Amino acid sequence: MDTLKSLMDKHEFELVIKLTEKSNDVDSIFYRISALLGIGKPEEALNTLKEHHNLLRKNLYLLIKVHMDLLIILGRFDEAYEELDYYKNLPYESQQVEELLSSMVGHIRSEEKQAYKHVSVSDDEVKSRLLSNDQVSVISALGMVGERGVIGFINEVQKVMVNFPLQNVRTYALLLLVSKKVDGEFNFKSGTGIISVNPSKIKPPFVGNPFNRICNRMISEFRNPTISDNAIEIFSQYIMDIYPEEVKDSDEDVIAALYVLSCEILQIKDSIPLDKYCESHNAILENSKKLFEKFKNLLEKL
């Protein structure tokens, strides 16, 4: 769960969505809802909440808050009042929940008034935010572009893909074009330099067997959730860093490097040295050493 929180803090929303695809625990579903909202999909976030509503009632306070916020974001104020009445008629849960319910009517009314007064952010303002150096502003603007359609913002998105200093933001801009299947040649500054890409011909990261297979193997072989969670986070960061390239190294070499690096970061005592791990897991020591250094250098850049 710490992995999901860390990924959310770094705005790795697409990865959180991928990792929670088949989750059925309360915390993971709430992270998934937040991630969907983070990529500008409030409708899908609301559908996810409705689908898992009975499960999410285990944290009724957070469920009410998130449910009301989603309806407010979508401008469904009448539905918000109706759902609030539903929650008010549930059996007593706690004083905290009662206080939330009491304050929520005023909150919905206030947001409703603001919605009528609200002047939409103009396209020119969105373009201005895309060209800023502030990470939050750029990610927020990319979300707006996703809702409005990318065609009118192609030049600005292209500049983000090449000029923004943080790799994860550049990749997020590329992923927006990939999700919209934009057909055309664009420049993209990857971890290895500027390359030419056609978003319509690139598959999203974390799709398919390689990522799932390696993550499942680490969970099974490490037999330590702390180590495997840490390794999955490093591996995920690496995939985003080299995107749109794919991992070409063998599973064994990757897993060996991730195991040793994770143990080093977590200061795990009596962990297996890289040469011994490679020997017992059919990994090639030279390859694993190179990957170890790549992963370590990546962490130092973040």
Coordinates of N, CA and C in Angstrom, one line a residue, residues 74-252:
L74 N -18.5 16.7 -11.1 CA -19.3 16.4 -12.3 C -20.5 17.4 -12.5
G75 N -20.7 18.2 -11.4 CA -21.8 19.2 -11.5 C -23.2 18.5 -11.3
R76 N -23.2 17.4 -10.6 CA -24.4 16.7 -10.4 C -24.9 17.0 -8.9
F77 N -25.4 18.2 -8.8 CA -25.7 18.6 -7.4 C -27.0 18.0 -6.9
D78 N -28.0 17.8 -7.8 CA -29.2 17.2 -7.3 C -28.9 15.7 -6.9
E79 N -28.1 15.1 -7.6 CA -27.7 13.7 -7.2 C -27.0 13.7 -5.9
A80 N -26.1 14.7 -5.7 CA -25.4 14.8 -4.5 C -26.3 14.9 -3.3
Y81 N -27.3 15.8 -3.4 CA -28.3 15.9 -2.3 C -29.0 14.6 -2.0
E82 N -29.4 13.9 -3.1 CA -30.1 12.6 -3.0 C -29.2 11.5 -2.3
E83 N -27.9 11.5 -2.7 CA -27.0 10.5 -2.1 C -26.7 10.9 -0.6
L84 N -26.7 12.2 -0.3 CA -26.5 12.6 1.0 C -27.6 12.1 1.9
D85 N -28.8 12.2 1.4 CA -30.0 11.7 2.2 C -29.9 10.3 2.5
Y86 N -29.4 9.5 1.5 CA -29.2 8.1 1.6 C -28.2 7.8 2.8
Y87 N -27.1 8.5 2.8 CA -26.1 8.3 3.9 C -26.6 8.7 5.2
K88 N -27.5 9.8 5.3 CA -28.0 10.2 6.5 C -29.0 9.1 7.1
N89 N -29.6 8.3 6.3 CA -30.5 7.3 6.8 C -29.8 6.0 7.1
L90 N -28.5 5.9 7.0 CA -27.8 4.7 7.4 C -27.7 4.7 8.9
P91 N -27.5 3.5 9.5 CA -27.3 3.4 10.9 C -26.2 4.2 11.4
Y92 N -26.2 4.6 12.6 CA -25.2 5.5 13.2 C -23.8 4.8 13.1
E93 N -22.8 5.5 12.6 CA -21.5 4.9 12.4 C -20.5 5.5 13.5
S94 N -20.4 6.8 13.5 CA -19.5 7.5 14.4 C -19.8 9.0 14.5
Q95 N -19.3 9.6 15.5 CA -19.4 11.1 15.6 C -18.8 11.8 14.5
Q96 N -17.7 11.3 14.0 CA -16.9 11.9 12.9 C -17.8 11.9 11.6
V97 N -18.5 10.8 11.4 CA -19.4 10.7 10.2 C -20.6 11.6 10.4
E98 N -21.1 11.7 11.6 CA -22.3 12.6 11.8 C -21.9 14.0 11.5
E99 N -20.7 14.4 12.0 CA -20.3 15.8 11.8 C -20.1 16.1 10.3
L100 N -19.5 15.1 9.6 CA -19.3 15.2 8.1 C -20.7 15.4 7.4
L101 N -21.6 14.6 7.8 CA -23.0 14.7 7.1 C -23.6 16.0 7.4
S102 N -23.4 16.5 8.6 CA -24.0 17.8 9.0 C -23.4 19.0 8.2
S103 N -22.1 18.9 7.9 CA -21.4 20.0 7.2 C -21.6 19.9 5.7
M104 N -21.9 18.7 5.2 CA -21.9 18.5 3.8 C -23.0 19.2 3.0
V105 N -24.1 19.5 3.6 CA -25.2 20.2 2.9 C -24.7 21.6 2.6
G106 N -24.1 22.3 3.5 CA -23.5 23.6 3.3 C -22.4 23.6 2.3
H107 N -21.6 22.5 2.3 CA -20.5 22.4 1.3 C -21.1 22.3 -0.1
I108 N -22.1 21.4 -0.3 CA -22.6 21.2 -1.6 C -23.3 22.5 -2.1
R109 N -24.0 23.2 -1.2 CA -24.6 24.5 -1.6 C -23.6 25.5 -2.1
S110 N -22.5 25.6 -1.3 CA -21.5 26.5 -1.6 C -20.8 26.2 -3.0
E111 N -20.6 24.9 -3.2 CA -20.0 24.5 -4.5 C -20.9 24.8 -5.6
E112 N -22.2 24.6 -5.4 CA -23.2 24.8 -6.4 C -23.3 26.2 -6.8
K113 N -23.2 27.1 -5.8 CA -23.2 28.6 -6.1 C -22.0 28.9 -6.9
Q114 N -20.8 28.4 -6.5 CA -19.6 28.7 -7.2 C -19.6 28.2 -8.6
A115 N -20.3 27.1 -8.8 CA -20.4 26.5 -10.2 C -21.1 27.4 -11.1
Y116 N -22.2 28.1 -10.6 CA -22.9 29.0 -11.5 C -22.1 30.3 -11.8
K117 N -21.3 30.6 -10.8 CA -20.5 31.8 -11.0 C -19.2 31.6 -11.8
H118 N -18.8 30.3 -11.8 CA -17.5 29.9 -12.3 C -17.3 30.2 -13.8
V119 N -16.2 30.9 -14.1 CA -15.9 31.1 -15.5 C -14.9 30.0 -15.9
S120 N -15.2 29.3 -16.9 CA -14.4 28.2 -17.3 C -13.0 28.7 -17.7
V121 N -12.0 27.9 -17.4 CA -10.6 28.2 -17.8 C -10.6 28.2 -19.3
S122 N -10.1 29.3 -19.9 CA -10.0 29.5 -21.3 C -9.0 28.6 -21.9
D123 N -9.1 28.3 -23.2 CA -8.1 27.5 -23.9 C -6.7 28.2 -23.8
D124 N -6.7 29.5 -23.9 CA -5.4 30.3 -23.8 C -4.8 30.1 -22.4
E125 N -5.6 30.0 -21.4 CA -5.1 29.8 -20.0 C -4.5 28.4 -19.9
V126 N -5.2 27.4 -20.5 CA -4.7 26.1 -20.5 C -3.3 26.0 -21.2
K127 N -3.2 26.7 -22.3 CA -2.0 26.7 -23.1 C -0.9 27.3 -22.3
S128 N -1.2 28.4 -21.6 CA -0.2 29.1 -20.7 C 0.3 28.2 -19.6
R129 N -0.7 27.4 -19.0 CA -0.3 26.5 -17.9 C 0.6 25.4 -18.5
L130 N 0.3 24.9 -19.7 CA 1.2 23.8 -20.3 C 2.6 24.3 -20.5
L131 N 2.8 25.6 -20.7 CA 4.1 26.1 -21.0 C 4.8 26.6 -19.7
S132 N 4.2 26.4 -18.5 CA 4.8 26.9 -17.3 C 5.9 25.8 -16.8
N133 N 6.6 26.2 -15.8 CA 7.6 25.3 -15.3 C 7.1 24.6 -14.0
D134 N 5.9 24.8 -13.7 CA 5.3 24.2 -12.5 C 4.7 22.9 -12.8
Q135 N 5.2 21.8 -12.1 CA 4.7 20.5 -12.4 C 3.2 20.3 -12.2
V136 N 2.7 20.8 -11.1 CA 1.3 20.7 -10.8 C 0.4 21.4 -11.9
S137 N 0.8 22.6 -12.3 CA 0.1 23.3 -13.3 C 0.1 22.6 -14.6
V138 N 1.2 22.0 -15.0 CA 1.3 21.3 -16.3 C 0.4 20.0 -16.2
I139 N 0.5 19.3 -15.2 CA -0.3 18.0 -15.1 C -1.8 18.3 -15.1
S140 N -2.1 19.4 -14.3 CA -3.5 19.8 -14.3 C -4.0 20.2 -15.7
A141 N -3.2 21.0 -16.4 CA -3.5 21.4 -17.8 C -3.6 20.2 -18.7
L142 N -2.7 19.2 -18.6 CA -2.8 18.0 -19.4 C -4.1 17.3 -19.2
G143 N -4.6 17.3 -17.9 CA -5.9 16.7 -17.7 C -7.0 17.4 -18.4
M144 N -7.0 18.8 -18.4 CA -8.0 19.6 -19.1 C -7.9 19.3 -20.6
V145 N -6.7 19.1 -21.1 CA -6.5 18.9 -22.6 C -7.2 17.5 -22.9
G146 N -7.1 16.5 -22.0 CA -7.7 15.2 -22.2 C -9.2 15.3 -22.3
E147 N -9.8 16.3 -21.6 CA -11.2 16.4 -21.6 C -11.7 17.2 -22.8
R148 N -10.9 18.2 -23.2 CA -11.3 19.1 -24.3 C -11.0 18.6 -25.7
G149 N -10.0 17.7 -25.8 CA -9.5 17.2 -27.1 C -8.1 17.8 -27.3
V150 N -7.2 17.0 -27.8 CA -5.8 17.4 -27.8 C -5.5 18.2 -29.1
I151 N -6.3 18.2 -30.1 CA -5.9 18.8 -31.4 C -5.6 20.3 -31.2
G152 N -6.4 21.0 -30.4 CA -6.1 22.4 -30.3 C -4.9 22.8 -29.4
F153 N -4.3 21.7 -28.8 CA -3.2 22.0 -27.9 C -1.9 21.2 -28.3
I154 N -1.9 20.7 -29.5 CA -0.8 19.9 -29.9 C 0.5 20.5 -29.8
N155 N 0.7 21.8 -30.2 CA 2.0 22.5 -30.1 C 2.5 22.6 -28.7
E156 N 1.6 22.9 -27.8 CA 2.0 23.0 -26.4 C 2.3 21.7 -25.8
V157 N 1.5 20.6 -26.1 CA 1.8 19.3 -25.6 C 3.2 18.8 -26.1
Q158 N 3.5 19.1 -27.4 CA 4.7 18.8 -28.0 C 5.9 19.4 -27.2
K159 N 5.7 20.7 -26.8 CA 6.8 21.3 -26.1 C 7.0 20.7 -24.7
V160 N 5.9 20.3 -24.1 CA 6.0 19.6 -22.8 C 6.8 18.3 -23.0
M161 N 6.6 17.6 -24.0 CA 7.2 16.3 -24.3 C 8.7 16.4 -24.5
V162 N 9.2 17.6 -24.9 CA 10.6 17.8 -25.2 C 11.3 18.7 -24.1
N163 N 10.6 19.7 -23.6 CA 11.2 20.7 -22.8 C 11.1 20.6 -21.3
F164 N 10.0 20.0 -20.8 CA 9.8 20.0 -19.4 C 10.9 19.2 -18.7
P165 N 11.5 19.7 -17.6 CA 12.7 19.1 -17.0 C 12.5 17.7 -16.4
L166 N 11.2 17.4 -16.0 CA 11.0 16.1 -15.3 C 10.5 15.1 -16.3
Q167 N 11.2 13.9 -16.3 CA 10.9 12.8 -17.2 C 9.4 12.3 -17.0
N168 N 9.0 12.2 -15.8 CA 7.6 11.7 -15.6 C 6.5 12.6 -16.2
V169 N 6.8 13.9 -16.2 CA 5.8 14.8 -16.7 C 5.9 14.7 -18.3
R170 N 7.0 14.6 -18.8 CA 7.2 14.5 -20.3 C 6.5 13.2 -20.7
T171 N 6.6 12.1 -19.9 CA 6.0 10.8 -20.3 C 4.5 10.9 -20.1
Y172 N 4.0 11.7 -19.1 CA 2.6 11.8 -18.9 C 2.0 12.5 -20.2
A173 N 2.7 13.5 -20.7 CA 2.2 14.2 -21.9 C 2.1 13.3 -23.1
L174 N 3.2 12.4 -23.2 CA 3.2 11.4 -24.3 C 2.0 10.4 -24.1
L175 N 1.8 10.0 -22.9 CA 0.7 9.1 -22.6 C -0.7 9.6 -22.9
L176 N -0.8 10.9 -22.8 CA -2.1 11.6 -23.2 C -2.3 11.4 -24.7
L177 N -1.3 11.6 -25.5 CA -1.4 11.4 -26.9 C -1.6 9.9 -27.3
V178 N -1.0 9.0 -26.5 CA -1.1 7.6 -26.8 C -2.6 7.2 -26.4
S179 N -3.1 7.7 -25.3 CA -4.5 7.3 -25.0 C -5.5 7.8 -26.0
K180 N -5.2 8.9 -26.6 CA -6.1 9.5 -27.6 C -5.8 9.0 -29.0
K181 N -4.8 8.1 -29.1 CA -4.4 7.5 -30.4 C -4.1 8.5 -31.5
V182 N -3.4 9.6 -31.1 CA -3.1 10.6 -32.0 C -2.1 10.1 -33.1
D183 N -2.4 10.2 -34.3 CA -1.6 9.7 -35.4 C -0.7 10.8 -36.0
G184 N 0.6 10.7 -35.9 CA 1.5 11.7 -36.4 C 2.9 11.5 -35.7
E185 N 3.9 12.1 -36.3 CA 5.2 12.0 -35.8 C 5.5 13.2 -34.8
F186 N 6.0 12.9 -33.6 CA 6.3 13.9 -32.6 C 7.7 13.6 -32.0
N187 N 8.3 14.7 -31.5 CA 9.6 14.5 -30.8 C 9.3 14.3 -29.4
F188 N 10.1 13.4 -28.7 CA 9.9 13.1 -27.3 C 11.3 12.9 -26.7
K189 N 11.5 13.6 -25.6 CA 12.8 13.4 -24.9 C 12.6 12.3 -23.9
S190 N 13.2 11.2 -24.2 CA 13.1 10.0 -23.3 C 14.4 10.0 -22.4
G191 N 14.5 9.0 -21.6 CA 15.7 8.9 -20.8 C 17.0 8.8 -21.6
T192 N 16.9 8.4 -22.8 CA 18.1 8.2 -23.6 C 18.3 9.3 -24.7
G193 N 17.4 10.3 -24.7 CA 17.6 11.4 -25.7 C 16.3 11.7 -26.4
I194 N 16.4 12.6 -27.4 CA 15.2 12.9 -28.2 C 15.0 11.9 -29.3
I195 N 13.8 11.4 -29.3 CA 13.4 10.4 -30.4 C 12.1 10.8 -31.0
S196 N 11.9 10.2 -32.2 CA 10.6 10.4 -32.9 C 9.6 9.3 -32.6
V197 N 8.4 9.7 -32.3 CA 7.4 8.7 -31.9 C 6.1 9.0 -32.6
N198 N 5.3 8.0 -32.9 CA 3.9 8.1 -33.4 C 3.0 7.5 -32.3
P199 N 2.3 8.3 -31.5 CA 1.5 7.8 -30.4 C 0.5 6.8 -30.7
S200 N 0.0 6.8 -32.0 CA -1.1 5.9 -32.4 C -0.5 4.5 -32.5
K201 N 0.8 4.4 -32.6 CA 1.5 3.1 -32.8 C 2.2 2.6 -31.6
I202 N 2.0 3.3 -30.5 CA 2.7 2.9 -29.2 C 1.7 2.3 -28.3
K203 N 2.1 1.2 -27.6 CA 1.2 0.7 -26.6 C 1.5 1.3 -25.3
P204 N 0.5 1.5 -24.4 CA 0.8 2.1 -23.1 C 1.7 1.2 -22.3
P205 N 2.4 1.8 -21.3 CA 3.3 1.0 -20.4 C 2.4 0.1 -19.5
F206 N 3.1 -0.9 -18.9 CA 2.5 -1.8 -18.0 C 1.3 -2.6 -18.6
V207 N 1.3 -2.7 -19.9 CA 0.3 -3.5 -20.6 C 0.9 -4.8 -21.0
G208 N 0.3 -5.9 -20.8 CA 0.8 -7.2 -21.3 C 1.5 -8.0 -20.2
N209 N 2.0 -9.2 -20.6 CA 2.6 -10.1 -19.6 C 3.9 -9.7 -19.0
P210 N 4.8 -9.1 -19.7 CA 6.2 -8.9 -19.1 C 6.1 -8.2 -17.8
F211 N 5.4 -7.1 -17.7 CA 5.4 -6.4 -16.4 C 4.7 -7.2 -15.3
N212 N 3.5 -7.7 -15.6 CA 2.8 -8.5 -14.6 C 3.6 -9.8 -14.2
R213 N 4.2 -10.4 -15.2 CA 5.0 -11.6 -14.9 C 6.1 -11.4 -14.0
I214 N 6.9 -10.3 -14.2 CA 8.0 -10.0 -13.4 C 7.6 -9.6 -12.0
C215 N 6.5 -8.8 -11.9 CA 6.0 -8.4 -10.6 C 5.5 -9.6 -9.8
N216 N 4.8 -10.5 -10.4 CA 4.3 -11.6 -9.7 C 5.4 -12.6 -9.3
R217 N 6.5 -12.7 -10.1 CA 7.6 -13.5 -9.7 C 8.3 -12.9 -8.5
M218 N 8.5 -11.6 -8.5 CA 9.1 -11.0 -7.3 C 8.4 -11.2 -6.1
I219 N 7.0 -11.0 -6.1 CA 6.2 -11.2 -5.0 C 6.3 -12.7 -4.5
S220 N 6.4 -13.6 -5.4 CA 6.5 -15.0 -5.1 C 7.9 -15.4 -4.5
E221 N 8.9 -14.9 -5.2 CA 10.3 -15.4 -4.9 C 10.9 -14.6 -3.7
F222 N 10.6 -13.4 -3.6 CA 11.2 -12.6 -2.4 C 10.5 -13.0 -1.1
R223 N 9.2 -13.3 -1.1 CA 8.5 -13.7 0.1 C 8.6 -12.7 1.2
N224 N 8.7 -11.5 0.8 CA 8.8 -10.4 1.7 C 8.1 -9.2 1.1
P225 N 6.9 -8.8 1.5 CA 6.1 -7.7 0.9 C 6.9 -6.4 0.8
T226 N 7.7 -6.1 1.9 CA 8.4 -4.9 1.9 C 9.4 -4.8 0.7
I227 N 10.2 -5.9 0.6 CA 11.2 -5.9 -0.5 C 10.5 -5.9 -1.9
S228 N 9.5 -6.7 -2.1 CA 8.8 -6.8 -3.4 C 8.1 -5.5 -3.7
D229 N 7.5 -4.9 -2.8 CA 6.8 -3.6 -3.0 C 7.9 -2.5 -3.5
N230 N 9.0 -2.5 -2.8 CA 10.1 -1.6 -3.1 C 10.6 -1.9 -4.5
A231 N 10.8 -3.2 -4.8 CA 11.3 -3.6 -6.1 C 10.3 -3.2 -7.2
I232 N 9.0 -3.4 -7.0 CA 8.0 -3.1 -8.0 C 8.0 -1.6 -8.3
E233 N 8.2 -0.8 -7.2 CA 8.2 0.7 -7.4 C 9.4 1.1 -8.3
I234 N 10.6 0.5 -8.0 CA 11.8 0.9 -8.7 C 11.6 0.4 -10.2
F235 N 11.1 -0.8 -10.4 CA 10.9 -1.3 -11.7 C 9.9 -0.4 -12.5
S236 N 8.8 0.0 -11.8 CA 7.8 0.9 -12.5 C 8.4 2.2 -12.9
Q237 N 9.3 2.8 -12.0 CA 10.0 4.0 -12.4 C 10.9 3.8 -13.6
Y238 N 11.5 2.7 -13.6 CA 12.4 2.4 -14.8 C 11.6 2.3 -16.1
I239 N 10.5 1.6 -16.0 CA 9.7 1.5 -17.2 C 9.2 2.8 -17.7
M240 N 8.8 3.7 -16.8 CA 8.4 5.0 -17.2 C 9.6 5.8 -17.7
D241 N 10.8 5.6 -17.2 CA 12.0 6.4 -17.6 C 12.4 6.0 -19.0
I242 N 12.3 4.7 -19.4 CA 12.7 4.3 -20.7 C 11.6 4.3 -21.8
Y243 N 10.4 4.6 -21.3 CA 9.2 4.6 -22.2 C 9.5 5.6 -23.3
P244 N 9.1 5.2 -24.6 CA 8.3 4.1 -25.1 C 9.1 2.8 -25.4
E245 N 10.4 2.8 -25.0 CA 11.1 1.6 -25.2 C 10.6 0.5 -24.2
E246 N 10.8 -0.7 -24.5 CA 10.4 -1.8 -23.6 C 11.6 -2.5 -23.0
V247 N 11.4 -3.1 -21.9 CA 12.5 -3.8 -21.2 C 12.9 -5.0 -22.0
K248 N 14.2 -5.1 -22.4 CA 14.6 -6.2 -23.3 C 15.5 -7.2 -22.5
D249 N 15.8 -6.9 -21.2 CA 16.6 -7.8 -20.4 C 15.8 -9.0 -20.0
S250 N 16.5 -10.1 -19.6 CA 15.8 -11.3 -19.2 C 15.2 -11.0 -17.8
D251 N 14.1 -11.7 -17.5 CA 13.4 -11.6 -16.2 C 14.4 -11.9 -15.1
E252 N 15.2 -12.9 -15.2 CA 16.1 -13.3 -14.2 C 17.1 -12.2 -13.8

